[in-house]
Each structure stands twice: as C-alpha cells, then as structure tokens.
Short mmCIF file of C-alpha atoms in Angstrom, two decimals:
data_model
loop_
_atom_site.label_atom_id
_atom_site.label_comp_id
_atom_site.label_asym_id
_atom_site.label_seq_id
_atom_site.Cartn_x
_atom_site.Cartn_y
_atom_site.Cartn_z
CA MET R 115 61.07 107.91 -16.07
CA ALA R 116 63.19 105.48 -14.04
CA ARG R 117 65.38 107.01 -11.36
CA PHE R 118 68.21 104.49 -11.38
CA LEU R 119 68.49 104.40 -15.19
CA LYS R 120 67.54 107.05 -17.75
CA ASP R 121 65.83 106.50 -21.09
CA ARG R 122 68.51 106.13 -23.78
CA THR R 123 66.18 105.63 -26.72
CA LYS R 124 67.34 108.86 -28.39
CA SER R 125 71.02 107.94 -28.15
CA LYS R 126 70.63 104.34 -29.28
CA GLY R 127 73.01 103.69 -32.18
CA ALA R 128 74.36 107.27 -32.16
CA ALA R 129 78.02 107.91 -32.93
CA PRO R 130 80.40 108.63 -30.01
CA GLY R 131 80.41 112.31 -29.16
CA SER R 132 76.85 112.91 -30.37
CA LEU R 133 75.26 115.72 -28.38
CA ILE R 134 71.95 114.22 -27.25
CA PHE R 135 70.27 115.29 -24.03
CA ILE R 136 69.42 112.30 -21.82
CA GLY R 137 67.29 112.95 -18.79
CA LYS R 138 64.37 115.04 -17.59
CA GLN R 139 64.21 118.64 -18.75
CA LYS R 140 64.17 120.85 -15.66
CA MET R 141 64.44 124.32 -17.25
CA THR R 142 62.85 126.00 -20.27
CA THR R 143 65.61 128.55 -20.84
CA ASN R 144 69.33 128.65 -20.17
CA SER R 145 71.21 131.20 -18.12
CA ILE R 146 74.89 132.11 -18.09
CA GLN R 147 76.78 133.82 -15.30
CA VAL R 148 80.39 134.97 -15.64
CA ILE R 149 82.48 136.09 -12.68
CA GLN R 150 85.91 137.64 -13.23
CA TYR R 151 88.04 138.07 -10.15
CA THR R 152 91.49 138.94 -8.91
CA SER R 153 92.78 139.60 -5.41
CA GLU R 154 91.92 143.28 -5.94
CA GLY R 155 88.44 143.12 -7.45
CA LEU R 156 85.52 141.25 -8.99
CA LYS R 157 83.23 141.74 -11.98
CA GLU R 158 80.04 139.91 -12.89
CA PHE R 159 78.36 139.45 -16.30
CA PHE R 160 75.21 137.72 -17.57
CA PRO R 161 75.67 137.11 -21.31
CA GLU R 162 72.76 135.65 -23.28
CA ASN R 163 74.87 133.26 -25.35
CA MET R 164 78.43 132.04 -25.89
CA GLU R 165 79.21 134.62 -28.56
CA ASN R 166 82.35 136.59 -27.68
CA ILE R 167 82.41 134.97 -24.25
CA ALA R 168 85.99 133.89 -24.85
CA ASP R 169 86.94 137.59 -24.74
CA LEU R 170 86.08 137.57 -21.04
CA VAL R 171 88.83 135.02 -20.38
CA SER R 172 92.32 136.36 -19.81
CA ASN R 173 95.54 135.50 -18.04
CA ASP R 174 95.18 138.74 -16.07
CA HIS R 175 92.33 137.38 -13.96
CA MET R 176 90.41 134.22 -13.10
CA THR R 177 87.10 133.59 -14.82
CA TRP R 178 84.24 131.43 -13.59
CA ILE R 179 81.57 130.65 -16.18
CA ASN R 180 78.43 129.00 -14.84
CA ILE R 181 75.82 127.62 -17.28
CA SER R 182 72.38 126.58 -15.99
CA GLY R 183 70.20 124.26 -18.08
CA LEU R 184 71.06 121.33 -20.34
CA GLN R 185 68.12 121.26 -22.73
CA ASN R 186 69.86 123.60 -25.22
CA THR R 187 72.38 121.27 -26.86
CA LYS R 188 73.48 124.04 -29.24
CA LEU R 189 74.63 126.16 -26.32
CA ILE R 190 76.67 123.24 -24.97
CA ALA R 191 78.10 122.66 -28.45
CA ASP R 192 79.04 126.35 -28.76
CA MET R 193 80.72 126.22 -25.38
CA GLY R 194 82.69 123.15 -26.43
CA LYS R 195 83.76 124.81 -29.66
CA THR R 196 84.76 128.04 -27.92
CA PHE R 197 86.95 126.33 -25.33
CA ASP R 198 88.00 123.29 -27.38
CA VAL R 199 86.30 120.83 -25.04
CA SER R 200 86.37 117.11 -25.91
CA SER R 201 83.22 116.00 -27.74
CA LEU R 202 83.12 112.87 -25.58
CA PHE R 203 82.96 114.98 -22.45
CA LEU R 204 80.26 117.17 -23.99
CA GLU R 205 78.30 113.97 -24.52
CA ASP R 206 78.77 113.09 -20.85
CA ILE R 207 77.58 116.56 -19.80
CA LEU R 208 74.27 116.04 -21.61
CA ASN R 209 73.83 112.53 -20.20
CA THR R 210 72.38 113.12 -16.73
CA ASP R 211 72.77 109.40 -16.00
CA GLN R 212 76.56 109.66 -16.28
CA ARG R 213 78.34 108.33 -13.18
CA PRO R 214 80.77 110.70 -11.41
CA ARG R 215 84.12 110.69 -13.19
CA PHE R 216 87.41 112.54 -13.56
CA SER R 217 89.42 112.78 -16.76
CA GLU R 218 92.52 114.72 -17.68
CA GLU R 219 93.81 116.28 -20.89
CA SER R 220 96.80 118.48 -21.53
CA ASP R 221 94.76 121.71 -21.36
CA HIS R 222 91.68 120.66 -19.38
CA LEU R 223 90.50 118.75 -16.34
CA TYR R 224 87.00 117.28 -16.62
CA ILE R 225 84.81 116.35 -13.65
CA ILE R 226 81.28 114.98 -13.42
CA ALA R 227 79.67 115.15 -9.97
CA LYS R 228 76.21 114.88 -8.42
CA SER R 229 74.34 117.09 -6.02
CA PHE R 230 71.27 115.97 -4.11
CA TYR R 231 68.84 117.11 -1.48
CA PHE R 232 66.12 115.37 0.52
CA GLY R 233 62.76 116.92 -0.33
CA LYS R 234 60.67 117.73 2.74
CA GLU R 235 57.41 117.89 0.77
CA ASP R 236 57.65 114.66 -1.25
CA ASP R 237 60.08 112.84 1.08
CA ILE R 238 62.34 111.68 -1.77
CA VAL R 239 65.90 112.38 -2.89
CA HIS R 240 66.32 114.80 -5.79
CA MET R 241 69.53 114.41 -7.77
CA GLU R 242 71.21 116.85 -10.16
CA GLN R 243 74.30 116.43 -12.33
CA LEU R 244 77.06 119.03 -12.25
CA SER R 245 79.97 119.24 -14.68
CA PHE R 246 83.28 121.03 -14.19
CA ILE R 247 85.87 122.04 -16.80
CA VAL R 248 89.12 123.40 -15.39
CA GLY R 249 91.23 125.34 -17.87
CA SER R 250 94.06 127.81 -17.70
CA HIS R 251 92.72 130.78 -15.70
CA TYR R 252 89.09 129.73 -16.15
CA LEU R 253 86.55 127.30 -14.74
CA ILE R 254 83.31 126.29 -16.46
CA THR R 255 80.48 124.72 -14.47
CA ILE R 256 77.32 123.31 -16.03
CA GLN R 257 74.27 122.33 -14.00
CA GLU R 258 70.78 121.07 -14.81
CA THR R 259 68.92 123.87 -13.02
CA ASP R 260 69.56 127.37 -11.76
CA THR R 261 69.65 126.17 -8.13
CA ASP R 262 72.35 128.16 -6.38
CA TYR R 263 74.35 125.26 -4.94
CA PHE R 264 77.45 127.43 -4.73
CA LYS R 265 76.08 130.50 -2.96
CA ASP R 266 78.50 130.07 -0.06
CA VAL R 267 81.48 130.03 -2.44
CA LYS R 268 80.12 133.07 -4.28
CA LYS R 269 79.80 134.85 -0.95
CA ARG R 270 83.47 134.16 -0.30
CA LEU R 271 84.34 135.52 -3.75
CA TYR R 272 82.36 138.69 -3.16
CA ASP R 273 84.18 139.11 0.15
CA GLY R 274 87.62 140.33 -0.91
CA LYS R 275 89.14 139.35 2.43
CA THR R 276 89.08 135.59 1.79
CA ARG R 277 91.95 133.59 0.29
CA ILE R 278 89.87 132.22 -2.60
CA ARG R 279 90.38 135.42 -4.60
CA SER R 280 94.15 134.94 -4.45
CA PHE R 281 94.18 131.37 -5.76
CA GLY R 282 93.60 129.88 -9.20
CA THR R 283 90.61 128.13 -10.71
CA ASP R 284 91.92 124.75 -9.50
CA TYR R 285 91.32 125.96 -5.94
CA LEU R 286 87.94 127.35 -6.98
CA CYS R 287 87.04 123.93 -8.36
CA TYR R 288 88.10 122.34 -5.06
CA ALA R 289 85.98 124.86 -3.13
CA LEU R 290 82.90 124.05 -5.22
CA LEU R 291 83.40 120.30 -4.81
CA ASP R 292 83.93 120.78 -1.08
CA THR R 293 80.60 122.62 -0.89
CA LEU R 294 78.89 119.73 -2.67
CA VAL R 295 80.30 117.15 -0.26
CA ASP R 296 79.30 119.33 2.69
CA SER R 297 75.75 119.27 1.33
CA TYR R 298 76.01 115.46 1.16
CA ILE R 299 76.73 115.35 4.89
CA ILE R 300 73.95 117.82 5.74
CA ASN R 301 71.29 115.95 3.75
CA LEU R 302 72.45 112.59 5.07
CA GLU R 303 71.98 113.97 8.58
CA ILE R 304 68.37 114.86 7.71
CA LEU R 305 67.73 111.42 6.27
CA GLY R 306 69.57 109.73 9.11
CA ALA R 307 67.51 111.58 11.74
CA ALA R 308 64.31 110.24 10.15
CA ILE R 309 65.73 106.71 10.09
CA GLU R 310 66.83 106.86 13.73
CA GLU R 311 63.42 108.21 14.75
CA ARG R 312 61.72 105.23 13.14
CA GLY R 313 64.15 102.90 14.86
CA ARG R 314 63.15 104.03 18.36
CA THR R 315 59.64 102.65 17.95
CA ILE R 316 60.37 99.68 15.71
CA LEU R 317 59.27 97.09 18.33
CA GLU R 318 55.82 98.68 18.54
CA ALA R 319 55.76 99.71 14.89
CA ASP R 320 52.96 99.08 12.46
CA ALA R 321 53.16 98.34 8.74
CA LYS R 322 53.35 102.08 7.90
CA VAL R 323 56.69 102.46 9.70
CA VAL R 324 58.13 99.47 7.86
CA GLU R 325 56.89 100.94 4.59
CA ASP R 326 58.80 104.13 5.46
CA LEU R 327 61.93 102.11 6.19
CA TYR R 328 61.75 100.40 2.83
CA HIS R 329 61.33 103.85 1.26
CA TYR R 330 64.43 105.18 3.04
CA LYS R 331 66.39 102.12 1.98
CA THR R 332 65.50 102.82 -1.66
CA GLU R 333 66.53 106.46 -1.29
CA LEU R 334 69.84 105.43 0.28
CA SER R 335 70.45 103.05 -2.62
CA TYR R 336 69.82 105.94 -5.01
CA ILE R 337 72.26 108.16 -3.11
CA ARG R 338 74.86 105.39 -2.94
CA LYS R 339 74.67 104.84 -6.69
CA ASN R 340 75.47 108.50 -7.38
CA VAL R 341 77.85 109.31 -4.52
CA ARG R 342 79.98 106.18 -4.18
CA PRO R 343 81.88 106.78 -7.49
CA PHE R 344 82.81 110.29 -6.28
CA LYS R 345 85.59 108.72 -4.19
CA GLU R 346 87.24 107.71 -7.46
CA VAL R 347 86.97 111.33 -8.63
CA THR R 348 88.83 112.73 -5.62
CA THR R 349 91.43 109.96 -5.77
CA ARG R 350 92.20 110.64 -9.43
CA PHE R 351 92.16 114.40 -8.82
CA ILE R 352 94.78 113.96 -6.07
CA ASN R 353 96.93 111.67 -8.23
CA CYS R 354 96.80 113.77 -11.39
CA ASP R 355 99.98 115.53 -12.41
CA SER R 356 98.54 118.42 -14.34
CA PRO R 357 100.10 121.88 -14.65
CA LEU R 358 96.59 123.22 -14.11
CA VAL R 359 96.73 122.18 -10.44
CA ASN R 360 98.88 124.16 -8.03
CA GLN R 361 100.87 122.09 -5.55
CA ASN R 362 99.21 123.86 -2.62
CA THR R 363 95.79 122.72 -3.84
CA TYR R 364 96.68 119.05 -3.31
CA THR R 365 96.67 119.64 0.45
CA TYR R 366 93.06 120.75 0.28
CA LEU R 367 92.16 117.88 -2.05
CA HIS R 368 93.32 115.38 0.57
CA ASP R 369 90.97 117.03 3.05
CA LEU R 370 88.16 116.78 0.46
CA ASP R 371 88.94 113.08 0.00
CA ASP R 372 88.58 112.51 3.76
CA LEU R 373 85.21 114.28 3.69
CA VAL R 374 84.03 112.05 0.84
CA VAL R 375 85.01 108.97 2.87
CA GLN R 376 83.00 110.33 5.79
CA ALA R 377 79.95 110.78 3.53
CA GLN R 378 80.33 107.26 2.16
CA GLU R 379 80.64 105.80 5.64
CA ALA R 380 77.47 107.62 6.70
CA ILE R 381 75.60 106.19 3.72
CA GLU R 382 76.74 102.65 4.50
CA ILE R 383 75.96 103.03 8.22
CA TYR R 384 72.42 104.25 7.59
CA TYR R 385 71.86 101.62 4.91
CA SER R 386 72.89 98.89 7.36
CA MET R 387 70.80 100.52 10.08
CA VAL R 388 67.66 100.45 7.93
CA SER R 389 68.31 96.82 6.98
CA ASP R 390 68.77 95.91 10.66
CA GLN R 391 65.57 97.73 11.63
CA ILE R 392 63.60 95.91 8.95
CA ASN R 393 65.06 92.57 10.08
CA LEU R 394 64.29 93.44 13.70
CA TYR R 395 60.68 94.25 12.81
CA GLN R 396 60.27 91.01 10.87
CA THR R 397 61.86 89.05 13.73
CA ASN R 398 59.55 90.75 16.22
CA ILE R 399 56.50 89.91 14.10
CA GLY R 400 57.72 86.31 13.90
CA ASN R 401 58.15 86.18 17.67
CA ARG R 402 54.64 87.52 18.20
CA GLN R 403 53.24 84.88 15.90
CA ASN R 404 55.25 82.22 17.73
CA ASP R 405 53.85 83.43 21.07
CA VAL R 406 50.32 83.19 19.73
CA MET R 407 50.95 79.74 18.30
CA LYS R 408 52.52 78.64 21.59
CA VAL R 409 49.45 79.67 23.59
CA LEU R 410 47.11 78.01 21.09
CA THR R 411 49.22 74.85 21.14
CA ILE R 412 49.22 74.71 24.94
CA PHE R 413 45.46 75.09 25.11
CA SER R 414 45.05 72.46 22.41
CA THR R 415 47.33 70.09 24.32
CA ILE R 416 45.40 70.62 27.55
CA PHE R 417 42.07 69.92 25.90
CA ILE R 418 43.23 66.74 24.16
CA PRO R 419 42.94 64.46 27.28
CA LEU R 420 39.82 66.31 28.41
CA THR R 421 38.22 65.75 25.06
CA PHE R 422 39.30 62.11 25.23
CA ILE R 423 37.59 61.64 28.61
CA ALA R 424 34.47 63.50 27.48
CA GLY R 425 34.40 61.40 24.33
CA ILE R 426 34.49 58.15 26.26
CA TYR R 427 31.72 59.12 28.65
CA GLY R 428 29.72 60.56 25.82
CA MET R 429 29.32 57.16 24.19
CA ASN R 430 25.87 55.54 24.28
CA PHE R 431 26.77 52.15 25.80
CA GLU R 432 24.52 51.06 28.64
CA TYR R 433 27.27 49.61 30.83
CA ILE R 434 29.99 52.20 31.42
CA PRO R 435 31.95 52.06 34.71
CA GLU R 436 30.90 54.66 37.28
CA LEU R 437 28.10 55.83 34.98
CA LYS R 438 25.45 55.38 37.66
CA HIS R 439 27.63 56.37 40.58
CA HIS R 440 26.02 59.18 42.57
CA TYR R 441 29.13 61.37 42.49
CA ALA R 442 30.47 60.28 39.08
CA TYR R 443 29.89 63.70 37.50
CA PHE R 444 31.89 65.50 40.18
CA ILE R 445 34.62 62.87 40.15
CA LEU R 446 34.98 63.30 36.39
CA TRP R 447 35.28 67.08 36.79
CA GLY R 448 37.88 66.60 39.50
CA ILE R 449 39.94 64.34 37.25
CA MET R 450 39.78 66.92 34.46
CA VAL R 451 40.87 69.75 36.79
CA VAL R 452 43.77 67.69 38.14
CA ILE R 453 44.91 66.84 34.61
CA THR R 454 44.72 70.52 33.60
CA ILE R 455 46.67 71.75 36.64
CA THR R 456 49.26 69.01 36.27
CA MET R 457 49.86 69.87 32.63
CA LEU R 458 50.13 73.61 33.37
CA LEU R 459 52.67 72.95 36.13
CA TYR R 460 54.62 70.70 33.75
CA PHE R 461 54.63 73.38 31.01
CA LYS R 462 55.78 76.01 33.49
CA ARG R 463 58.57 73.74 34.77
CA LYS R 464 59.71 73.27 31.20
CA LYS R 465 59.51 77.10 30.76
CA TRP R 466 57.03 76.76 27.94
CA LEU R 467 54.84 79.29 29.69
#
C-alpha cells in the first residue's frame, strides 16, 4: 500500500458520511479505556463496548475515553451515536489518510492529528492517525493502535498534585497535543542526527551514503506531508470562540503553536540540509570527473606534437632530413623532451595543473 496516498477503492462512489475504514489494519481487536477524574480523585474503567458508556460521563467530573483500533466500524458508529458526533467527522476518523484538521460545532470540537516515530529496526517513519473529540466535561480520543502515546499525560493524571486534574477536558486535549508535538521534536532529533552524521563524510562518501540521503529525504517528505497541516490546527484552535474552551487554555495553546512552528522549521532545515548534501556529493563527483578529464586532456595534448614528429620520421621515404645523421636519434629525443617540458611549464603557468 502506498504511504503518501491510501487505497480508496472501497469508498469510491460512497455517500458522504459513510463509515468505511481506509488504511492498513493494525489491530485485530479494539480496546476502550475510560478515566474519570476530579481534583480529589481518579477512577479507571475498561468497558468492552460502548453500551452504557454514556453513564460514565457527568458534569461532576471530567471523563477521558480512549478507543484503540479503527477496524471495527460498528464501534465507531456506536460512539458517534452515543455522543451525537457528526457523521462526516466519523468518516474522517476511519480515513487514516485524512490530513490534520480542526472543526468546530456548538457542542463539540473535532481534531485530527498525526503521531510518528522513526523505526530503529527498519529505518523508516511510522505514522499513526489520532482523533480528538472535545465535549462538555468529556474528551474522546481514537487511535489506530494501542501504543501508549499519552503515558506521560496519564502519569500526570495519576499524580493528584499536578494542575491537570483541576482543569477541564479542553486543557487535557491541549496536554495530549503538546505531548504529540514534543514527540515530533524528539523523533526529528533522531532523524536529524543521522542526517548530520552522513554530512560529515559526504566528500569521501560512496553511493551507499547517497542512497541513505535519498531515503531520509523521502522520510522527511512523508513527515512534512502529515505535520505541516498541524499548524493550521493550532491556529484554528487558538482562534475558535467556543464555550468548551476556557480562556486560560488559550495561553497554553499559544505555547503549543510556537512548538509546532519549531517542529516545522526543523523539518524544513533538515530537508534543505539533505538536498544540499546530495547536491554537494553530485558536485564533488563532477569535480572528480573533471580532474580526471583534465589530466587525460593534458597528456593527450602533450602527445599530439610528439606523435606528429614520430609520424613524420616513421614514414618510408628514402630522403628524410637528418635521417642518416649519426646523432639524429638523440636529437629527436631531445626535441621531444624540450617540447614536453615547455608544454608542462605553460600549463602550470596557466594554472591548468
């Protein structure tokens, strides 16, 4: 399956809002985790389905519902029905090729984001889609796998001394997005270190190093495709005027927006760096070829008059000047040596050597 575009054969001609999974199935079963919290305490549940899950949501506490796995479209449909989620957004949740986006309704905020990591074993970027639904006193997150991207935020929730337990789900959503962008920076540092390492030896590099650089350039393009639109998400989040967002949260969102800019700048810097390294390698190869051609040309130029002289005295005429001179052979060699030295001195004066 293509990485930059997903197969849309199943959704071709389908009506808007049709719940069709687009992408690669990464889990065989779904899992649901529900965390209820207040400033005083926290409870955790693991329901098997969406039945009666709405009973866990209340204005007396904040509720975080995390769903892992997208292959079960019925579960996503039940979630949408339970919380009155837009069918168009449910369609976007199931489309893992959906670009990051932010949309706003009177009772919900919808966010699509991407998380990625640089695999050490296969040396490629692995991307996963994450969806966020912010409602009154609850937050729903949906991810493709059960990878615990938000373990640091959960640790803060379990620790009753942190401020996150005292804020609403809008702040929780910010904290989760902030964790994602932090992971962007961390993984870009890993990728960037590999790129910089290749750059130190680019002048003595072989074809394998250049092949690696082309590989990193492709991976950066893949990251840029999925991360660049996230700037639009943070901008629209900051500019939204929803009652679901507390005024204090906007301060943190501005900080998140700055972090996204930093991630984007890192992507562009490393992309330009790889391009420059590839160009430098190609220029260096061209210079080496030019040096070889220069040496061959100089030797060819030197041997042209020598070949001319040898050609003349190699002819079979009986009467050739100096042919029977006792020292003609040595004189001819002396003339050839003088011509050679003169031409070398001339080339050096012209800085061709």
